Short mmCIF file of C-alpha atoms in Angstrom, two decimals:
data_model
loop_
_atom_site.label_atom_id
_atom_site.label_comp_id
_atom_site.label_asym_id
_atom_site.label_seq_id
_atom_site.Cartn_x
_atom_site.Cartn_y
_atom_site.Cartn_z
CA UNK A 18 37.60 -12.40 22.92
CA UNK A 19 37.09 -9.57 20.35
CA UNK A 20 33.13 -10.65 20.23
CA UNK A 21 32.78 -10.59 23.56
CA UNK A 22 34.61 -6.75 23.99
CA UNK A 23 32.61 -5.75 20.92
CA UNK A 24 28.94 -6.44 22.63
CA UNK A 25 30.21 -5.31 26.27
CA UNK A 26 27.93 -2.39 27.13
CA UNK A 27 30.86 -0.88 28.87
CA UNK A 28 32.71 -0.81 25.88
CA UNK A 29 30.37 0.59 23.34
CA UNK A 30 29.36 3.24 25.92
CA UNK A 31 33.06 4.22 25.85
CA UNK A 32 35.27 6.16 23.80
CA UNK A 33 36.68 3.39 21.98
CA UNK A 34 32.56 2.03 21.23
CA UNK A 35 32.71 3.83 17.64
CA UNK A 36 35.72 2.17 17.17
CA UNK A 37 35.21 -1.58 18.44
CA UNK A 38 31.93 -0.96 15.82
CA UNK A 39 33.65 0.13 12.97
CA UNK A 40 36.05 -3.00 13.79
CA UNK A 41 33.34 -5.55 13.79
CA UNK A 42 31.41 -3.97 10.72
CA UNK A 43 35.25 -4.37 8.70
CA UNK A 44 35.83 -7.69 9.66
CA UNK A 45 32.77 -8.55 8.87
CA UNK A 46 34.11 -9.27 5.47
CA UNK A 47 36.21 -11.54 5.77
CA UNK A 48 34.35 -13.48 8.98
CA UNK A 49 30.83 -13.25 7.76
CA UNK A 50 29.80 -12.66 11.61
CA UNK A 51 26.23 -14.37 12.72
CA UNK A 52 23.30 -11.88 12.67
CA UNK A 53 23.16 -12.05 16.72
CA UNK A 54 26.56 -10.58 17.08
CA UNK A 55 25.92 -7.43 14.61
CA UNK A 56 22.80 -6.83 16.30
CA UNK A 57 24.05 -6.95 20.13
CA UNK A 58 27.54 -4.98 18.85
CA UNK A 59 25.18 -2.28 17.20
CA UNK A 60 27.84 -3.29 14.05
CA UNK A 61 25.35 -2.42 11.06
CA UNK A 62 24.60 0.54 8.96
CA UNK A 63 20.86 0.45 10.86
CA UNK A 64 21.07 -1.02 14.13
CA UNK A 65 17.73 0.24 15.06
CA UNK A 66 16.49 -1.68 11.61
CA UNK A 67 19.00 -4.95 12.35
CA UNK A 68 17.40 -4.94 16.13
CA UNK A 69 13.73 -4.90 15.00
CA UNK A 70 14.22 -7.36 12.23
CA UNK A 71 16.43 -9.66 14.39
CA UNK A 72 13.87 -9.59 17.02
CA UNK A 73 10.96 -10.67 14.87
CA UNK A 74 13.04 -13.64 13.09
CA UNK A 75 13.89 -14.58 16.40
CA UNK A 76 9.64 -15.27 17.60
CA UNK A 77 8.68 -16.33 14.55
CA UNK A 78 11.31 -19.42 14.51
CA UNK A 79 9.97 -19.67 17.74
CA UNK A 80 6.30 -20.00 16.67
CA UNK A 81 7.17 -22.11 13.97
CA UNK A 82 6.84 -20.24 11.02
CA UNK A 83 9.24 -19.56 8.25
CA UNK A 84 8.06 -16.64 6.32
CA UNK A 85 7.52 -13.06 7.88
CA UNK A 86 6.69 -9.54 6.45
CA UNK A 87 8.68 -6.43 7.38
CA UNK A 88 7.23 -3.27 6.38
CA UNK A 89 8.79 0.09 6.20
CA UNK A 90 6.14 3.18 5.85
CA UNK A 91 8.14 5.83 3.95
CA UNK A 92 10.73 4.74 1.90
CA UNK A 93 11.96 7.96 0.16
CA UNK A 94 15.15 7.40 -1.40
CA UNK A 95 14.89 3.41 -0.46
CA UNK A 96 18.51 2.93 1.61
CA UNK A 97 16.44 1.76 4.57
CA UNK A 98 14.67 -0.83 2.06
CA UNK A 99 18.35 -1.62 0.68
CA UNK A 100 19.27 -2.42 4.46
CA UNK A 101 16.00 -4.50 5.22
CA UNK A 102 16.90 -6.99 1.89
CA UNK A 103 20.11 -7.05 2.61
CA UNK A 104 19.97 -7.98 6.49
CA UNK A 105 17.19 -10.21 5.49
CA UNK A 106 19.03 -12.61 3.61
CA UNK A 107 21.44 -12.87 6.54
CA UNK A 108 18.49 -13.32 9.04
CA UNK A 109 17.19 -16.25 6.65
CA UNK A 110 20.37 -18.20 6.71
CA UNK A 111 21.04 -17.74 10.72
CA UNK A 112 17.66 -18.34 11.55
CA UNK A 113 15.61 -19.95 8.72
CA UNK A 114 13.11 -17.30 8.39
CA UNK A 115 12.44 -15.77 4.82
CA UNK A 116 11.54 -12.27 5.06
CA UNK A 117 9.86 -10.37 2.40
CA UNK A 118 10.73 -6.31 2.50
CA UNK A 119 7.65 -4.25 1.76
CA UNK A 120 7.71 -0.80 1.28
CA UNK A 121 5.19 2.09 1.66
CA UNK A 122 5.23 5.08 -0.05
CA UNK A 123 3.69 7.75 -2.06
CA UNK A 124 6.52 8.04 -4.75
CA UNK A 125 6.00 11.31 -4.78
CA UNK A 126 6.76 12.71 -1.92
CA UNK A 127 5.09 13.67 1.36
CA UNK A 128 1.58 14.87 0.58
CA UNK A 129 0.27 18.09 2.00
CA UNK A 130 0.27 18.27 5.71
CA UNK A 131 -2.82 18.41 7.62
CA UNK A 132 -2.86 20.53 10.63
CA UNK A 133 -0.75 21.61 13.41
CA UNK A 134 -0.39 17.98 14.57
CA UNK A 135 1.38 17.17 11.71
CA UNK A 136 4.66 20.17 12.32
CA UNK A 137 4.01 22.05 9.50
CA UNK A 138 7.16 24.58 10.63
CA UNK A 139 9.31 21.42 9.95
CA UNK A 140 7.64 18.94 7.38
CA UNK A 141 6.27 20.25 4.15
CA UNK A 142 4.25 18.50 1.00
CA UNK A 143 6.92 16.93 -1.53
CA UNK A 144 9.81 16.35 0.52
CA UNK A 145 11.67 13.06 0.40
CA UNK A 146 10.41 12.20 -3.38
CA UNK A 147 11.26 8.77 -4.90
CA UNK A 148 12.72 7.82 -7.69
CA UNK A 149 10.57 4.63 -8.41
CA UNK A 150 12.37 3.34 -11.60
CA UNK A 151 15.30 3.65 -10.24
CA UNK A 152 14.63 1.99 -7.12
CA UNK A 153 12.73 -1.00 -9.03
CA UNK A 154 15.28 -1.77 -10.59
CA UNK A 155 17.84 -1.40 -7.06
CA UNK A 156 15.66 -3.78 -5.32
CA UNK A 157 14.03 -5.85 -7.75
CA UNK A 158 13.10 -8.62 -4.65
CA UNK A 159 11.33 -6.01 -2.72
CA UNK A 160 7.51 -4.93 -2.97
CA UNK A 161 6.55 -0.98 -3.23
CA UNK A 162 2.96 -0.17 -2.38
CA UNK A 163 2.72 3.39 -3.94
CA UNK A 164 0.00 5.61 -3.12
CA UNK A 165 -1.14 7.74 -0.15
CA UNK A 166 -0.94 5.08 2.92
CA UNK A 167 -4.44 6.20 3.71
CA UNK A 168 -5.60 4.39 0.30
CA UNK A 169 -3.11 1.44 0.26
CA UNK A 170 -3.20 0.19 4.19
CA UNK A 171 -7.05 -1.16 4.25
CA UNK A 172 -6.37 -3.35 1.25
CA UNK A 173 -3.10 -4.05 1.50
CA UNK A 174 -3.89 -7.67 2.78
CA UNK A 175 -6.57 -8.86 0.72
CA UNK A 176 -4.64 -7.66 -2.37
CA UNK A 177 -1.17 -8.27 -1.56
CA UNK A 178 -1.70 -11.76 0.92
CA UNK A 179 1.48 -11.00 2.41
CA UNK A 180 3.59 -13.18 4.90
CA UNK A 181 2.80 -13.34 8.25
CA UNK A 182 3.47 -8.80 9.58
CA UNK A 183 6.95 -9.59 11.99
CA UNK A 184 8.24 -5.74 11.67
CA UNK A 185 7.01 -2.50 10.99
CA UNK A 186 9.23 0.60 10.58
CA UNK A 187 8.24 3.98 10.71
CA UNK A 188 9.49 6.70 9.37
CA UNK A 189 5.89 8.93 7.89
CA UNK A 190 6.66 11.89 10.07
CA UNK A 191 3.40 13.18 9.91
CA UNK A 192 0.72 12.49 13.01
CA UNK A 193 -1.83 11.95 10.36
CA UNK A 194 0.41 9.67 7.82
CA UNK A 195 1.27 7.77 11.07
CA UNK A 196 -2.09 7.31 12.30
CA UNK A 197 -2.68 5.82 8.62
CA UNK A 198 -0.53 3.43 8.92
CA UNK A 199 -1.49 1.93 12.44
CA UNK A 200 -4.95 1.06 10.86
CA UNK A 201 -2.84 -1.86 9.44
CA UNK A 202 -3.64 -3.30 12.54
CA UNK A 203 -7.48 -3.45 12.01
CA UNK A 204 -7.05 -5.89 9.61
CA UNK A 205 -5.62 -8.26 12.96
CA UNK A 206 -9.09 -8.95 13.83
CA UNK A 207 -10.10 -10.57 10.57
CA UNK A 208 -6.49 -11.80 9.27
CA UNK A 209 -4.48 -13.05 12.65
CA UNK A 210 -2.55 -15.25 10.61
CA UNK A 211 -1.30 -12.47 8.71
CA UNK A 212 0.48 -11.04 11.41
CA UNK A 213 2.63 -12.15 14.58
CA UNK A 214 1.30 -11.51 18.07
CA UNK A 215 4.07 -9.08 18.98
CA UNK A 216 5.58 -7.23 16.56
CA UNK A 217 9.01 -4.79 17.28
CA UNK A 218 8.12 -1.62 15.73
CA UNK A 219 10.57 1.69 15.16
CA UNK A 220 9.14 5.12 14.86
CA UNK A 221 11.78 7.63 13.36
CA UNK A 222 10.16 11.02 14.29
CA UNK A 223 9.63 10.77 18.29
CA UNK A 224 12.93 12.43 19.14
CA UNK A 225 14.33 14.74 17.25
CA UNK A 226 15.94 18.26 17.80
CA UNK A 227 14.63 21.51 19.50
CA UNK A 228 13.63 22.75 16.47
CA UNK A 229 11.58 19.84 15.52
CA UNK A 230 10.45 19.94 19.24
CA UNK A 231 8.64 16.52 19.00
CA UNK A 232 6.30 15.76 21.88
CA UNK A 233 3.05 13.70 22.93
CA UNK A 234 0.77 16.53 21.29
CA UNK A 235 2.33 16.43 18.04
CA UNK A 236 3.83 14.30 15.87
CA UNK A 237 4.13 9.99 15.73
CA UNK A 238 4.11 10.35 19.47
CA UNK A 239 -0.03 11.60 19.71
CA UNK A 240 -0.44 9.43 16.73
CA UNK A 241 0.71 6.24 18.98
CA UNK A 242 -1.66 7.63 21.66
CA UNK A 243 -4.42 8.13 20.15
CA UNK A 244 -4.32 5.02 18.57
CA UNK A 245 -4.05 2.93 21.72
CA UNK A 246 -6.82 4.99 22.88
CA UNK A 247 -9.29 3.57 20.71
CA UNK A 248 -7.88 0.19 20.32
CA UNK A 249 -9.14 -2.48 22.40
CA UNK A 250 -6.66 -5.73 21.69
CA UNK A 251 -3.78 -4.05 19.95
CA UNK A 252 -1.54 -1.99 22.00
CA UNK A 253 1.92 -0.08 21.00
CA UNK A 254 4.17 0.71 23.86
CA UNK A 255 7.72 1.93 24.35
CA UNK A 256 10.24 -1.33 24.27
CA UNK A 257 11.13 -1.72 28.10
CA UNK A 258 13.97 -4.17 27.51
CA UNK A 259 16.79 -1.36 25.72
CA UNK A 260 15.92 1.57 28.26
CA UNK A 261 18.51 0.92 30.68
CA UNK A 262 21.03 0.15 27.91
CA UNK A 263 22.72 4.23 27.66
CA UNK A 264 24.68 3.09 24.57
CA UNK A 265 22.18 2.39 22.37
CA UNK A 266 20.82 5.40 20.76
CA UNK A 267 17.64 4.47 19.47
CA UNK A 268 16.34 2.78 22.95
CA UNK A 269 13.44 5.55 22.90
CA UNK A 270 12.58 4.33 19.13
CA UNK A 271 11.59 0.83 19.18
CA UNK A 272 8.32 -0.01 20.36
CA UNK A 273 6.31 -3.09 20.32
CA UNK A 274 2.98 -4.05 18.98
CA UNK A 275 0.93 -6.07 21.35
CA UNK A 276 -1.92 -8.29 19.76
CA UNK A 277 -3.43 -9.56 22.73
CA UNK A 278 -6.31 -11.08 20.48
CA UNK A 279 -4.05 -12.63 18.39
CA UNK A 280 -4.97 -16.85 18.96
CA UNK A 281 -1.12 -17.41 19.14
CA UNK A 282 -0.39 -14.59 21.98
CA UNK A 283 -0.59 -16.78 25.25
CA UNK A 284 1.67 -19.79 23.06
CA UNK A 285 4.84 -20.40 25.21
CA UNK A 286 8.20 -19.62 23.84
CA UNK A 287 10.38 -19.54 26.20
CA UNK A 288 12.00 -22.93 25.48
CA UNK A 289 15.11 -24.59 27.11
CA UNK A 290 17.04 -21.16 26.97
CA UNK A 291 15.11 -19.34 28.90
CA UNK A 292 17.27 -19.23 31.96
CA UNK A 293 20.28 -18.69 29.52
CA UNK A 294 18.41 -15.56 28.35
CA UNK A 295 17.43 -14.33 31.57
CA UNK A 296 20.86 -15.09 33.05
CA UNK A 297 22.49 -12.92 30.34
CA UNK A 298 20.05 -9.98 30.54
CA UNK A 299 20.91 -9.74 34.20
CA UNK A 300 24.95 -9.70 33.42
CA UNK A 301 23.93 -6.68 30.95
CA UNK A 302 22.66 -4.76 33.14
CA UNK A 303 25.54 -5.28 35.50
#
């Protein structure tokens, strides 16, 4: 009874929804809830982070495989990279996906911005530093790429021959940091089987307040647009399936990656519970 309350979209849209979460995320304790019911209760310390991740274990059992990458660009003081290992391990044993936790950074800070595109009134050169030792030694099961993204992104395959890419998290701020990171996606051509052929994506900076006054001129948001501009089989697009859900606040954050070159895209995975799924999407939205 409680589990079903706790994921009602009535309920977390309601007064008592702070509550009902903070309920589930105590007793979580003591009942070790499945990684499906924190997601769909929004009962973690990042639900936008627990959603993507859950998401991507979620196709890639589907598909078969049984080791993903999730990659965070900007990992600053590393408590979204805490998070990612954390929820990981719980994705693993609910699923039977490994998931290795990658972060990118500079470890020193943001670099120097690079125009207007990139809100110089709001973002400045050395903000959100690192403390790498510290962190190593925090996380010791998690990778750090240091260096300006715009060095570390073109290699990062052929030096690091990571697990299949099932997540990417975004939190660079900067349109130009952000358009560094998408060219992670020109290595698709070359390595497909180093990626999925959808990936759930969340961009931090596309919101914001009206003094940050983010917008598709500026920003992650031109970033996104320019890059689907001049690709041809990789697309990102704003997540369709959260938008009519009100409660959940970061419905205008998670995007997906399509691969549409990707030699796995067309493979069917709908499976025997695909009128279960559909069947339950259409009492959400009720």
């Amino acid at each position: 009874m409680f589990k079903r309350i706790a994921q009602s979209p009535r309920m977390q849209a309601s007064l008592l929804g702070p509550l009902v979460r903070r309920a589930a995320m105590t007793s979580d304790t003591l009942l070790n809830h499945s990684t499906e019911f924190l997601v769909c209760s929004q009962a973690t310390a990042r639900p936008h982070y627990a959603y993507c991740m859950w998401v991507a274990a979620d196709l890639a059992r589907r598909l078969g495989i049984t080791r993903i990458s999730a990659i965070e660009f900007g990992v600053a003081g590393g408590n979204g990279l805490a998070f990612m290992a954390e929820f990981a391990a719980r994705l693993n044993r609910d699923y039977g996906v490994a998931i290795d936790c990658i972060g990118f950074d500079t470890g020193e800070g943001m670099p120097e911005p690079e125009g207007v595109k990139d809100l110089p009134y709001w973002f400045k050169a050395k903000q959100y530093a690192m403390d790498h030792a510290a962190l190593a030694e925090r996380l010791p099961d998690a990778k750090l790429v240091l260096g300006n993204v715009r060095e570390t992104v073109g290699s990062f395959i052929e030096q690091h021959d990571p697990a299949p890419i099932g997540v990417i998290l975004n939190d660079t701020d900067y349109h130009s940091s952000t358009q560094d990171s998408l060219a992670l996606f020109e290595s698709a051509g070359t390595h497909p089987d180093k990626f999925l052929p959808r990936i759930p994506m969340y961009f931090d900076d596309v919101i914001g307040s009206e003094l940050e006054m983010y917008g598709p001129h500026n920003g992650q948001l031109a970033a996104i647009a320019e890059f689907n501009e001049g690709s041809a089989d990789t697309k990102v697009a704003l997540n369709q399936n959260l938008l009519p859900h009100a409660h959940i606040r970061h419905r205008y954050q998670i995007y997906y990656a399509h691969l549409f070159g990707h030699p796995r895209y067309c493979e069917y995975i709908g499976g025997k519970d695909q009128l279960a799924v559909e069947s339950k999407l259409r009492l959400a939205a009720n």
